[in-house]
Tab-separated table of C-alpha atoms and ligand atoms in Angstrom:
chain	number	residue	atom	x	y	z
A	1	UNK	CA	14.359	-3.613	8.047
A	2	UNK	CA	12.777	-5.339	11.003
A	3	UNK	CA	9.075	-5.446	10.414
A	4	UNK	CA	6.553	-5.134	13.199
A	5	UNK	CA	5.106	-7.860	15.385
A	6	UNK	CA	2.170	-9.580	13.729
A	7	UNK	CA	-0.940	-10.439	15.709
A	8	UNK	CA	-1.378	-14.128	16.348
A	9	UNK	CA	-3.382	-15.677	13.543
A	10	UNK	CA	-6.609	-17.336	14.512
A	11	UNK	CA	-6.903	-20.547	12.548
A	12	UNK	CA	-10.045	-20.874	10.455
A	13	UNK	CA	-10.393	-23.740	8.001
A	14	UNK	CA	-10.073	-22.237	4.503
A	15	UNK	CA	-13.290	-21.767	2.536
A	16	UNK	CA	-11.531	-22.695	-0.721
A	17	UNK	CA	-13.614	-20.172	-2.680
A	18	UNK	CA	-11.759	-17.591	-4.769
A	19	UNK	CA	-11.384	-13.928	-3.903
A	20	UNK	CA	-12.810	-11.523	-6.448
A	21	UNK	CA	-10.844	-8.307	-6.551
A	22	UNK	CA	-11.324	-5.161	-8.594
A	23	UNK	CA	-8.500	-4.692	-11.114
A	24	UNK	CA	-7.737	-1.035	-11.873
A	25	UNK	CA	-6.301	-1.927	-15.257
A	26	UNK	CA	-9.354	-3.662	-16.633
A	27	UNK	CA	-11.905	-1.880	-14.441
A	28	UNK	CA	-13.509	-5.192	-13.500
A	29	UNK	CA	-13.615	-7.502	-10.494
A	30	UNK	CA	-11.819	-10.726	-11.338
A	31	UNK	CA	-11.093	-13.920	-9.415
A	32	UNK	CA	-7.508	-13.917	-8.161
A	33	UNK	CA	-5.741	-16.897	-9.686
A	34	UNK	CA	-2.117	-16.901	-8.540
A	35	UNK	CA	0.633	-17.165	-11.152
A	36	UNK	CA	2.241	-19.824	-8.963
A	37	UNK	CA	-0.367	-22.349	-7.832
A	38	UNK	CA	-1.002	-22.248	-4.102
A	39	UNK	CA	1.001	-19.080	-3.504
A	40	UNK	CA	-0.250	-15.507	-3.818
A	41	UNK	CA	2.333	-12.714	-3.999
A	42	UNK	CA	1.409	-9.102	-3.296
A	43	UNK	CA	3.487	-5.944	-3.320
A	44	UNK	CA	2.255	-2.859	-1.513
A	45	UNK	CA	3.881	0.533	-1.789
A	46	UNK	CA	5.178	1.500	1.627
A	47	UNK	CA	5.547	4.819	3.393
A	48	UNK	CA	7.919	7.683	2.821
A	49	UNK	CA	8.927	7.989	6.477
A	50	UNK	CA	9.035	11.703	7.182
A	51	UNK	CA	5.808	12.019	9.136
A	52	UNK	CA	3.732	9.579	11.158
A	53	UNK	CA	1.059	7.230	9.956
A	54	UNK	CA	-2.155	9.016	9.171
A	55	UNK	CA	-5.576	7.493	8.618
A	56	UNK	CA	-5.024	7.492	4.853
A	57	UNK	CA	-1.975	5.246	5.174
A	58	UNK	CA	-3.853	3.125	7.681
A	59	UNK	CA	-6.725	2.711	5.184
A	60	UNK	CA	-4.351	1.511	2.475
A	61	UNK	CA	-2.560	-1.022	4.714
A	62	UNK	CA	-5.888	-2.119	6.166
A	63	UNK	CA	-7.003	-2.870	2.597
A	64	UNK	CA	-3.914	-4.972	1.864
A	65	UNK	CA	-4.313	-6.719	5.198
A	66	UNK	CA	-7.846	-7.668	4.123
A	67	UNK	CA	-6.457	-8.907	0.801
A	68	UNK	CA	-4.001	-11.069	2.705
A	69	UNK	CA	-6.673	-12.450	5.009
A	70	UNK	CA	-9.075	-13.072	2.108
A	71	UNK	CA	-6.405	-14.872	0.079
A	72	UNK	CA	-5.477	-16.928	3.103
A	73	UNK	CA	-9.133	-17.877	3.529
A	74	UNK	CA	-9.186	-19.186	-0.040
A	75	UNK	CA	-6.469	-21.620	1.026
A	76	UNK	CA	-3.461	-19.823	-0.458
A	77	UNK	CA	-0.123	-19.121	1.104
A	78	UNK	CA	0.413	-15.369	0.995
A	79	UNK	CA	3.618	-13.405	0.661
A	80	UNK	CA	3.703	-9.649	0.900
A	81	UNK	CA	6.594	-7.337	0.090
A	82	UNK	CA	6.619	-3.688	1.121
A	83	UNK	CA	9.175	-0.922	0.644
A	84	UNK	CA	10.207	2.090	2.678
A	85	UNK	CA	11.037	5.162	0.597
A	86	UNK	CA	13.798	6.435	2.851
A	87	UNK	CA	15.796	8.154	0.088
A	88	UNK	CA	13.552	10.789	-1.466
A	89	UNK	CA	13.252	14.567	-1.838
A	90	UNK	CA	10.568	15.325	0.775
A	91	UNK	CA	12.302	13.235	3.425
A	92	UNK	CA	15.704	14.775	2.728
A	93	UNK	CA	14.158	18.251	2.767
A	94	UNK	CA	12.410	17.624	6.089
A	95	UNK	CA	15.634	16.283	7.635
A	96	UNK	CA	17.506	19.356	6.416
A	97	UNK	CA	14.797	21.703	7.716
A	98	UNK	CA	14.782	20.054	11.141
A	99	UNK	CA	18.555	19.699	11.314
A	100	UNK	CA	18.472	15.931	11.822
A	101	UNK	CA	20.221	13.174	9.912
A	102	UNK	CA	17.880	11.746	7.234
A	103	UNK	CA	18.529	8.221	8.520
A	104	UNK	CA	17.488	9.173	12.033
A	105	UNK	CA	14.323	10.829	10.764
A	106	UNK	CA	13.455	7.756	8.691
A	107	UNK	CA	14.194	5.322	11.526
A	108	UNK	CA	12.098	7.239	14.030
A	109	UNK	CA	9.116	7.405	11.668
A	110	UNK	CA	9.424	3.750	10.664
A	111	UNK	CA	9.378	2.862	14.375
A	112	UNK	CA	6.156	4.848	14.866
A	113	UNK	CA	4.639	3.226	11.797
A	114	UNK	CA	5.455	-0.211	13.238
A	115	UNK	CA	3.702	0.677	16.485
A	116	UNK	CA	0.634	1.851	14.590
A	117	UNK	CA	0.513	-1.266	12.416
A	118	UNK	CA	0.881	-3.458	15.502
A	119	UNK	CA	-1.920	-1.601	17.276
A	120	UNK	CA	-4.175	-1.971	14.223
A	121	UNK	CA	-3.347	-5.690	14.004
A	122	UNK	CA	-2.047	-5.496	10.444
A	123	UNK	CA	-0.050	-8.626	9.648
A	124	UNK	CA	3.576	-7.716	8.891
A	125	UNK	CA	4.998	-8.162	5.382
A	126	UNK	CA	7.325	-11.088	4.722
A	127	UNK	CA	9.738	-8.754	2.938
A	128	UNK	CA	10.191	-5.239	4.284
A	129	UNK	CA	13.026	-3.333	2.656
A	130	UNK	CA	14.078	0.284	2.633
A	131	UNK	CA	15.703	1.928	-0.354
A	132	UNK	CA	18.960	2.500	1.526
A	133	UNK	CA	19.288	-1.144	2.488
A	134	UNK	CA	18.367	-2.284	-1.064
A	135	UNK	CA	20.786	0.112	-2.738
A	136	UNK	CA	23.126	-2.512	-4.267
A	137	UNK	CA	20.208	-4.229	-5.950
A	138	UNK	CA	18.618	-0.969	-7.101
A	139	UNK	CA	21.931	0.096	-8.642
A	140	UNK	CA	22.146	-3.240	-10.406
A	141	UNK	CA	18.673	-2.705	-11.896
A	142	UNK	CA	19.513	0.850	-12.981
A	143	UNK	CA	22.716	-0.359	-14.648
A	144	UNK	CA	20.862	-3.190	-16.377
A	145	UNK	CA	18.433	-0.647	-17.840
A	146	UNK	CA	21.416	1.390	-19.007
A	147	UNK	CA	23.084	-1.695	-20.522
A	148	UNK	CA	19.829	-2.452	-22.365
A	149	UNK	CA	20.021	1.008	-23.937
A	150	UNK	CA	16.961	2.298	-22.089
A	151	UNK	CA	18.689	5.120	-20.149
A	152	UNK	CA	19.764	8.514	-21.443
A	153	UNK	CA	21.694	11.366	-19.879
A	154	UNK	CA	20.273	14.818	-19.176
A	155	UNK	CA	22.686	17.601	-18.330
A	156	UNK	CA	22.644	18.663	-14.678
A	157	UNK	CA	24.395	22.029	-14.358
A	158	UNK	CA	24.519	21.874	-10.550
A	159	UNK	CA	26.168	18.434	-10.450
A	160	UNK	CA	29.447	16.874	-11.556
A	161	UNK	CA	27.724	14.466	-13.953
A	162	UNK	CA	24.382	14.077	-15.727
A	163	UNK	CA	21.060	12.793	-14.394
A	164	UNK	CA	19.718	9.688	-16.115
A	165	UNK	CA	16.191	9.117	-17.437
A	166	UNK	CA	14.293	6.108	-18.717
A	167	UNK	CA	13.412	6.358	-22.408
A	168	UNK	CA	9.765	5.291	-22.437
A	169	UNK	CA	9.389	5.613	-26.213
A	170	UNK	CA	11.570	2.546	-26.788
A	171	UNK	CA	9.008	0.188	-25.333
A	172	UNK	CA	5.938	2.318	-25.930
A	173	UNK	CA	4.533	1.208	-22.597
A	174	UNK	CA	2.839	3.979	-20.672
A	175	UNK	CA	-0.675	4.142	-19.336
A	176	UNK	CA	-0.896	0.397	-19.052
A	177	UNK	CA	-2.349	0.556	-15.554
A	178	UNK	CA	-4.201	3.885	-15.525
A	179	UNK	CA	-5.502	3.795	-19.084
A	180	UNK	CA	-5.245	7.611	-18.993
A	181	UNK	CA	-4.638	9.836	-21.997
A	182	UNK	CA	-1.791	12.320	-22.182
A	183	UNK	CA	-3.882	15.306	-21.060
A	184	UNK	CA	-4.979	13.493	-17.892
A	185	UNK	CA	-1.412	12.471	-17.193
A	186	UNK	CA	-0.085	15.998	-17.668
A	187	UNK	CA	-2.588	17.344	-15.186
A	188	UNK	CA	-1.098	15.482	-12.234
A	189	UNK	CA	2.408	14.459	-13.266
A	190	UNK	CA	4.207	17.522	-11.883
A	191	UNK	CA	2.366	17.554	-8.552
A	192	UNK	CA	3.097	13.842	-8.086
A	193	UNK	CA	6.849	14.094	-8.307
A	194	UNK	CA	7.292	14.339	-12.098
A	195	UNK	CA	9.188	16.943	-14.133
A	196	UNK	CA	7.450	17.108	-17.536
A	197	UNK	CA	9.120	20.330	-18.634
A	198	UNK	CA	12.735	19.609	-17.840
A	199	UNK	CA	14.922	20.591	-20.806
A	200	UNK	CA	16.792	17.697	-22.395
A	201	UNK	CA	14.128	15.069	-21.690
A	202	UNK	CA	13.032	13.058	-24.714
A	203	UNK	CA	9.473	12.571	-23.515
A	204	UNK	CA	7.557	14.545	-20.844
A	205	UNK	CA	6.765	11.457	-18.738
A	206	UNK	CA	10.212	9.837	-18.923
A	207	UNK	CA	11.011	9.110	-15.269
A	208	UNK	CA	14.205	10.012	-13.466
A	209	UNK	CA	16.213	6.832	-13.092
A	210	UNK	CA	19.360	8.079	-11.408
A	211	UNK	CA	19.987	11.536	-9.993
A	212	UNK	CA	23.593	12.751	-9.933
A	213	UNK	CA	25.027	13.666	-6.548
A	214	UNK	CA	24.218	17.183	-5.309
A	215	UNK	CA	25.977	18.887	-2.468
A	216	UNK	CA	24.637	17.825	0.904
A	217	UNK	CA	22.634	14.886	-0.488
A	218	UNK	CA	23.402	11.247	0.186
A	219	UNK	CA	24.970	9.461	-2.801
A	220	UNK	CA	26.031	5.991	-3.864
A	221	UNK	CA	28.349	4.835	-6.632
A	222	UNK	CA	26.594	3.473	-9.726
A	223	UNK	CA	29.639	2.811	-11.920
A	224	UNK	CA	29.295	4.296	-15.409
A	225	UNK	CA	26.226	6.291	-14.280
A	226	UNK	CA	28.238	8.115	-11.642
A	227	UNK	CA	27.548	8.841	-8.000
A	228	UNK	CA	24.007	9.719	-7.041
A	229	UNK	CA	20.713	8.298	-5.865
A	230	UNK	CA	17.849	6.454	-7.526
A	231	UNK	CA	14.615	7.894	-8.868
A	232	UNK	CA	11.395	6.802	-7.223
A	233	UNK	CA	9.782	4.067	-9.330
A	234	UNK	CA	12.810	1.827	-9.773
A	235	UNK	CA	12.935	1.079	-6.036
A	236	UNK	CA	9.555	-0.646	-6.091
A	237	UNK	CA	10.431	-2.682	-9.175
A	238	UNK	CA	13.643	-3.890	-7.553
A	239	UNK	CA	12.178	-4.550	-4.103
A	240	UNK	CA	9.233	-6.423	-5.656
A	241	UNK	CA	11.709	-8.527	-7.622
A	242	UNK	CA	13.808	-9.249	-4.529
A	243	UNK	CA	10.896	-10.076	-2.295
A	244	UNK	CA	8.502	-11.793	-4.662
A	245	UNK	CA	10.123	-12.237	-8.077
A	246	UNK	CA	8.729	-10.741	-11.298
A	247	UNK	CA	6.027	-11.138	-12.385
A	248	UNK	CA	3.868	-11.303	-9.267
A	249	UNK	CA	0.127	-11.364	-8.587
A	250	UNK	CA	-1.052	-8.067	-7.111
A	251	UNK	CA	0.379	-4.556	-7.014
A	252	UNK	CA	-1.416	-2.584	-4.317
A	253	UNK	CA	-1.341	0.941	-2.937
A	254	UNK	CA	-3.496	4.031	-2.670
A	255	UNK	CA	-5.251	5.353	-5.772
A	256	UNK	CA	-2.903	8.361	-5.799
A	257	UNK	CA	-0.271	5.925	-7.062
A	258	UNK	CA	-2.137	4.670	-10.148
A	259	UNK	CA	-0.428	7.360	-12.188
A	260	UNK	CA	2.413	7.987	-12.442
A	261	UNK	CA	3.875	5.530	-9.959
A	262	UNK	CA	2.270	2.261	-10.964
A	263	UNK	CA	2.188	3.087	-14.660
A	264	UNK	CA	5.877	3.918	-14.500
A	265	UNK	CA	6.829	0.959	-12.292
A	266	UNK	CA	5.233	-1.304	-14.889
A	267	UNK	CA	7.076	0.597	-17.638
A	268	UNK	CA	10.442	0.008	-15.900
A	269	UNK	CA	9.659	-3.660	-15.725
A	270	UNK	CA	8.775	-3.800	-19.418
A	271	UNK	CA	12.063	-2.011	-20.199
A	272	UNK	CA	13.804	-4.792	-18.273
A	273	UNK	CA	12.057	-7.280	-20.552
A	274	UNK	CA	9.935	-8.621	-17.700
A	275	UNK	CA	6.215	-8.473	-17.023
A	276	UNK	CA	5.191	-6.768	-13.765
A	277	UNK	CA	1.954	-7.394	-11.841
A	278	UNK	CA	-1.008	-9.468	-12.996
A	279	UNK	CA	-3.554	-7.310	-11.142
A	280	UNK	CA	-3.577	-3.770	-9.733
A	281	UNK	CA	-5.629	-3.045	-6.610
A	282	UNK	CA	-6.048	0.477	-5.266
A	283	UNK	CA	-7.476	1.882	-2.067
A	284	UNK	CA	-9.503	5.094	-2.162
A	285	UNK	CA	-8.295	8.348	-0.656
A	286	UNK	CA	-9.149	9.411	2.865
A	287	UNK	CA	-9.820	13.111	3.168
A	288	UNK	CA	-10.039	15.648	5.969
A	289	UNK	CA	-11.595	19.108	5.643
A	290	UNK	CA	-12.432	18.492	2.004
A	291	UNK	CA	-8.912	17.593	0.864
A	292	UNK	CA	-6.995	14.349	0.481
A	293	UNK	CA	-5.139	13.697	3.722
A	294	UNK	CA	-1.515	14.234	2.815
A	295	UNK	CA	1.770	15.001	4.440
A	296	UNK	CA	2.399	17.855	2.053
A	297	UNK	CA	-0.936	19.536	2.924
A	298	UNK	CA	-0.632	18.769	6.644
A	299	UNK	CA	-4.362	17.936	7.117
A	300	UNK	CA	-3.650	14.776	9.047
A	301	UNK	CA	-5.231	12.559	11.661
A	302	UNK	CA	-2.454	10.464	13.163
A	303	UNK	CA	-3.141	6.945	14.307
A	304	UNK	CA	-0.720	7.164	17.234
A	305	UNK	CA	-2.325	10.386	18.451
A	306	UNK	CA	-5.771	8.786	18.482
A	307	UNK	CA	-4.373	5.796	20.353
A	308	UNK	CA	-2.520	8.023	22.801
A	309	UNK	CA	-5.792	9.885	23.422
A	310	UNK	CA	-7.360	6.614	24.490
A	311	UNK	CA	-9.097	5.499	21.292
A	312	UNK	CA	-9.275	1.726	21.043
A	313	UNK	CA	-7.311	0.687	17.915
A	314	UNK	CA	-10.130	-1.718	17.087
A	315	UNK	CA	-12.467	1.281	16.873
A	316	UNK	CA	-10.101	2.741	14.290
A	317	UNK	CA	-10.222	-0.532	12.411
A	318	UNK	CA	-14.016	-0.358	12.496
A	319	UNK	CA	-13.918	3.175	11.066
A	320	UNK	CA	-11.866	1.806	8.183
A	321	UNK	CA	-14.213	-1.150	7.755
A	322	UNK	CA	-17.212	1.159	7.518
A	323	UNK	CA	-15.993	2.313	4.103
A	324	UNK	CA	-15.462	0.119	1.103
A	325	UNK	CA	-11.715	0.113	0.488
A	326	UNK	CA	-12.079	1.547	-3.015
A	327	UNK	CA	-14.233	4.505	-2.061
A	328	UNK	CA	-12.921	7.953	-1.227
A	329	UNK	CA	-14.245	9.213	2.083
A	330	UNK	CA	-13.864	11.973	4.592
A	331	UNK	CA	-12.997	11.358	8.202
A	332	UNK	CA	-15.020	12.905	11.020
A	333	UNK	CA	-15.145	12.357	14.784
A	334	UNK	CA	-18.710	11.014	14.450
A	335	UNK	CA	-17.245	8.038	12.597
A	336	UNK	CA	-15.257	7.170	15.670
A	337	UNK	CA	-18.250	7.525	17.987
A	338	UNK	CA	-20.270	5.159	15.804
A	339	UNK	CA	-17.383	2.663	15.777
A	340	UNK	CA	-17.039	2.798	19.563
A	341	UNK	CA	-20.725	1.914	19.853
A	342	UNK	CA	-20.276	-0.946	17.428
A	343	UNK	CA	-17.253	-2.265	19.263
A	344	UNK	CA	-19.128	-2.285	22.568
A	345	UNK	CA	-22.090	-4.079	21.003
A	346	UNK	CA	-19.875	-6.618	19.224
A	347	UNK	CA	-17.900	-7.355	22.364
A	348	UNK	CA	-21.083	-7.927	24.331
A	349	UNK	CA	-22.346	-10.300	21.624
A	350	UNK	CA	-18.991	-12.112	21.555
A	351	UNK	CA	-19.167	-12.528	25.347
A	352	UNK	CA	-22.600	-14.133	24.940
A	353	UNK	CA	-20.931	-16.733	22.686
A	354	UNK	CA	-22.931	-19.335	20.817
A	355	UNK	CA	-22.603	-20.698	17.302
A	356	UNK	CA	-23.668	-18.535	14.351
A	357	UNK	CA	-22.567	-20.302	11.170
A	358	UNK	CA	-24.755	-18.132	8.915
A	359	UNK	CA	-23.118	-14.988	10.202
A	360	UNK	CA	-19.649	-16.463	9.660
A	361	UNK	CA	-20.697	-17.490	6.166
A	362	UNK	CA	-22.007	-13.977	5.419
A	363	UNK	CA	-18.733	-12.458	6.656
A	364	UNK	CA	-16.702	-14.677	4.364
A	365	UNK	CA	-18.935	-14.053	1.374
A	366	UNK	CA	-18.616	-10.294	1.901
A	367	UNK	CA	-14.842	-10.473	2.233
A	368	UNK	CA	-14.285	-12.473	-0.920
A	369	UNK	CA	-16.601	-10.148	-2.862
A	370	UNK	CA	-13.996	-7.421	-3.393
A	371	UNK	CA	-13.479	-6.970	0.360
A	372	UNK	CA	-16.978	-5.680	1.011
A	373	UNK	CA	-16.553	-4.575	4.624
A	374	UNK	CA	-19.744	-2.440	4.811
A	375	UNK	CA	-21.763	-5.587	4.083
A	376	UNK	CA	-19.736	-7.500	6.666
A	377	UNK	CA	-20.538	-4.800	9.239
A	378	UNK	CA	-24.242	-5.088	8.425
A	379	UNK	CA	-24.004	-8.826	9.164
A	380	UNK	CA	-22.201	-8.080	12.427
A	381	UNK	CA	-24.738	-5.426	13.413
A	382	UNK	CA	-27.497	-7.988	12.897
A	383	UNK	CA	-25.592	-10.603	14.869
A	384	UNK	CA	-24.992	-8.170	17.729
A	385	UNK	CA	-28.705	-7.302	17.709
A	386	UNK	CA	-29.529	-10.999	18.000
A	387	UNK	CA	-31.055	-11.235	14.513
A	388	UNK	CA	-30.625	-14.263	12.285
A	389	UNK	CA	-29.049	-13.185	9.004
A	390	UNK	CA	-30.695	-13.816	5.695
A	391	UNK	CA	-27.987	-14.049	3.072
A	392	UNK	CA	-28.388	-13.670	-0.669
A	393	UNK	CA	-27.316	-17.223	-1.350
A	394	UNK	CA	-29.854	-18.686	1.110
A	395	UNK	CA	-27.429	-19.986	3.654
A	396	UNK	CA	-29.728	-22.741	4.924
A	397	UNK	CA	-27.583	-25.396	3.266
A	398	UNK	CA	-24.500	-24.937	5.418
A	399	UNK	CA	-22.768	-28.151	6.484
A	400	UNK	CA	-23.171	-29.253	10.100
A	401	UNK	CA	-19.535	-28.546	10.874
A	402	UNK	CA	-19.563	-24.999	9.395
A	403	UNK	CA	-17.628	-22.692	11.732
A	404	UNK	CA	-19.933	-20.634	13.929
A	405	UNK	CA	-17.637	-18.720	16.234
A	406	UNK	CA	-18.154	-15.135	15.045
A	407	UNK	CA	-15.434	-13.618	17.241
A	408	UNK	CA	-12.850	-16.075	15.892
A	409	UNK	CA	-13.997	-15.418	12.340
A	410	UNK	CA	-13.838	-11.613	12.537
A	411	UNK	CA	-10.409	-11.963	14.057
A	412	UNK	CA	-9.145	-14.253	11.272
A	413	UNK	CA	-10.928	-12.588	8.352
A	414	UNK	CA	-10.942	-8.916	9.351
A	415	UNK	CA	-8.181	-8.623	11.935
A	416	UNK	CA	-10.745	-7.321	14.404
A	417	UNK	CA	-10.224	-8.544	17.942
A	418	UNK	CA	-13.363	-8.605	20.082
A	419	UNK	CA	-11.555	-9.446	23.286
A	420	UNK	CA	-12.101	-6.908	25.998
A	421	UNK	CA	-9.296	-4.343	25.799
B	1	5CA	N1	6.608	5.700	-0.630
B	1	5CA	C1	5.582	5.950	-1.595
B	1	5CA	C2	5.114	4.685	-2.277
B	1	5CA	S1	6.420	3.809	-3.047
B	1	5CA	C3	4.390	6.678	-0.958
B	1	5CA	O1	3.458	6.953	-1.660
B	1	5CA	N2	4.489	6.922	0.351
B	1	5CA	S2	3.348	7.671	1.210
B	1	5CA	O2	3.856	7.702	2.567
B	1	5CA	O3	3.015	8.915	0.616
B	1	5CA	O4	2.078	6.784	1.160
B	1	5CA	C4	2.111	5.466	1.685
B	1	5CA	C5	0.889	4.670	1.194
B	1	5CA	O5	-0.313	5.274	1.684
B	1	5CA	C6	0.766	4.643	-0.335
B	1	5CA	O6	0.307	3.356	-0.733
B	1	5CA	C7	-0.261	5.718	-0.616
B	1	5CA	O7	-0.968	5.453	-1.822
B	1	5CA	C8	-1.168	5.618	0.596
B	1	5CA	N3	-1.836	6.893	0.935
B	1	5CA	C9	-1.250	8.105	1.082
B	1	5CA	N4	-2.177	9.058	1.392
B	1	5CA	C10	-3.377	8.416	1.450
B	1	5CA	C11	-4.726	8.851	1.744
B	1	5CA	N5	-5.031	10.102	2.041
B	1	5CA	N6	-5.700	7.899	1.716
B	1	5CA	C12	-5.411	6.601	1.430
B	1	5CA	N7	-4.161	6.150	1.157
B	1	5CA	C13	-3.152	7.041	1.165
B	2	ZN	ZN1	5.900	2.208	-4.667
């Protein structure tokens, strides 16, 4: 899939200091030390393209964009892989409901997503693959799992052949990422795409690996497993392997994916005899009207609608920056008003120019401390108000050649352009 156009990258000499990132698995912030020296590899779970980008998606991709920019500032080369879940129940159902071809629906929504990411100045992933275009590889992975004795058949009365499931008990690897117990898992499994009660399954959380062809659904030939389409988790394992290689450094996504998706992606990888991600980073959930913003609930604020209504995309970025990426928060129009005020003040300060190395230093320190954007905004507020920042690590000892161009730094580190729109 063609990815979107990345913003031009403002060069900023790397700080060389490591990024500390919160790891969901261990519950602690750890320095990111890439598995391959000099090269950080991150996978982020992409959209299911049946509705446009809402602020929740934007928050998640904003968080991974900050990870990229922070890693780059530590002097690492960064590679990001991202999928597009274009073969999945909700998308196929929406296409059927609206009487459009599922491919057309997916393409149109991917195009809108690209526009939104471009407007928000999110740097495009190096690998951007949809399920349909990765199908040969996904089938290969499914067949490998079958050949390794990890797949079992479950009768499907409405299909010509069986559905296939992954037998988790063989590797005993579930809950590796979430750390949840079975009761916690059962509470959400069904509402997050699982089928714990399906007769014939060996274990309630065994994930669907390959679904036999049903009438009216797209299907591909998977040899001894029959015609059908893949389950959800295997796509991300395969696309991560194709784009980055297994194992890789960081698996990212929204916190709604911790269980089952990231637990089960890791379990697929273990069943393949390969370790998955070294660190798991999750963005909090954005809510509207008291509920998680989600396509299935329909309580959405669309990025493209805000932009169409004249909102400056950099104001949207500032709304996202006002919340720490791991916190859950609720969107309101007041957030946007506050961000508009900030943007005006920051642009005026940028137009005044001057060198502010302590502010740049404070911005960098905030970013590499688990992407602490609220603290970065406090430093920018002070800069815009003409105050000299006092930083925790007494920034008086900065070298003479420390970068002092705040506008260039916020552009490079936070993707925030302060040029007049
Ligand atoms: N295609 C799968 C991932 S393989 C999927 O979850 N698609 S999605 O379109 O539902 O979500 C895309 C990304 O946005 C995921 O990383 C998801 O965790 C994140 N996301 C979805 N809703 C929200 C929300 N309300 N707040 C923050 N992030 C969200
Ligand atoms: Zn995924």
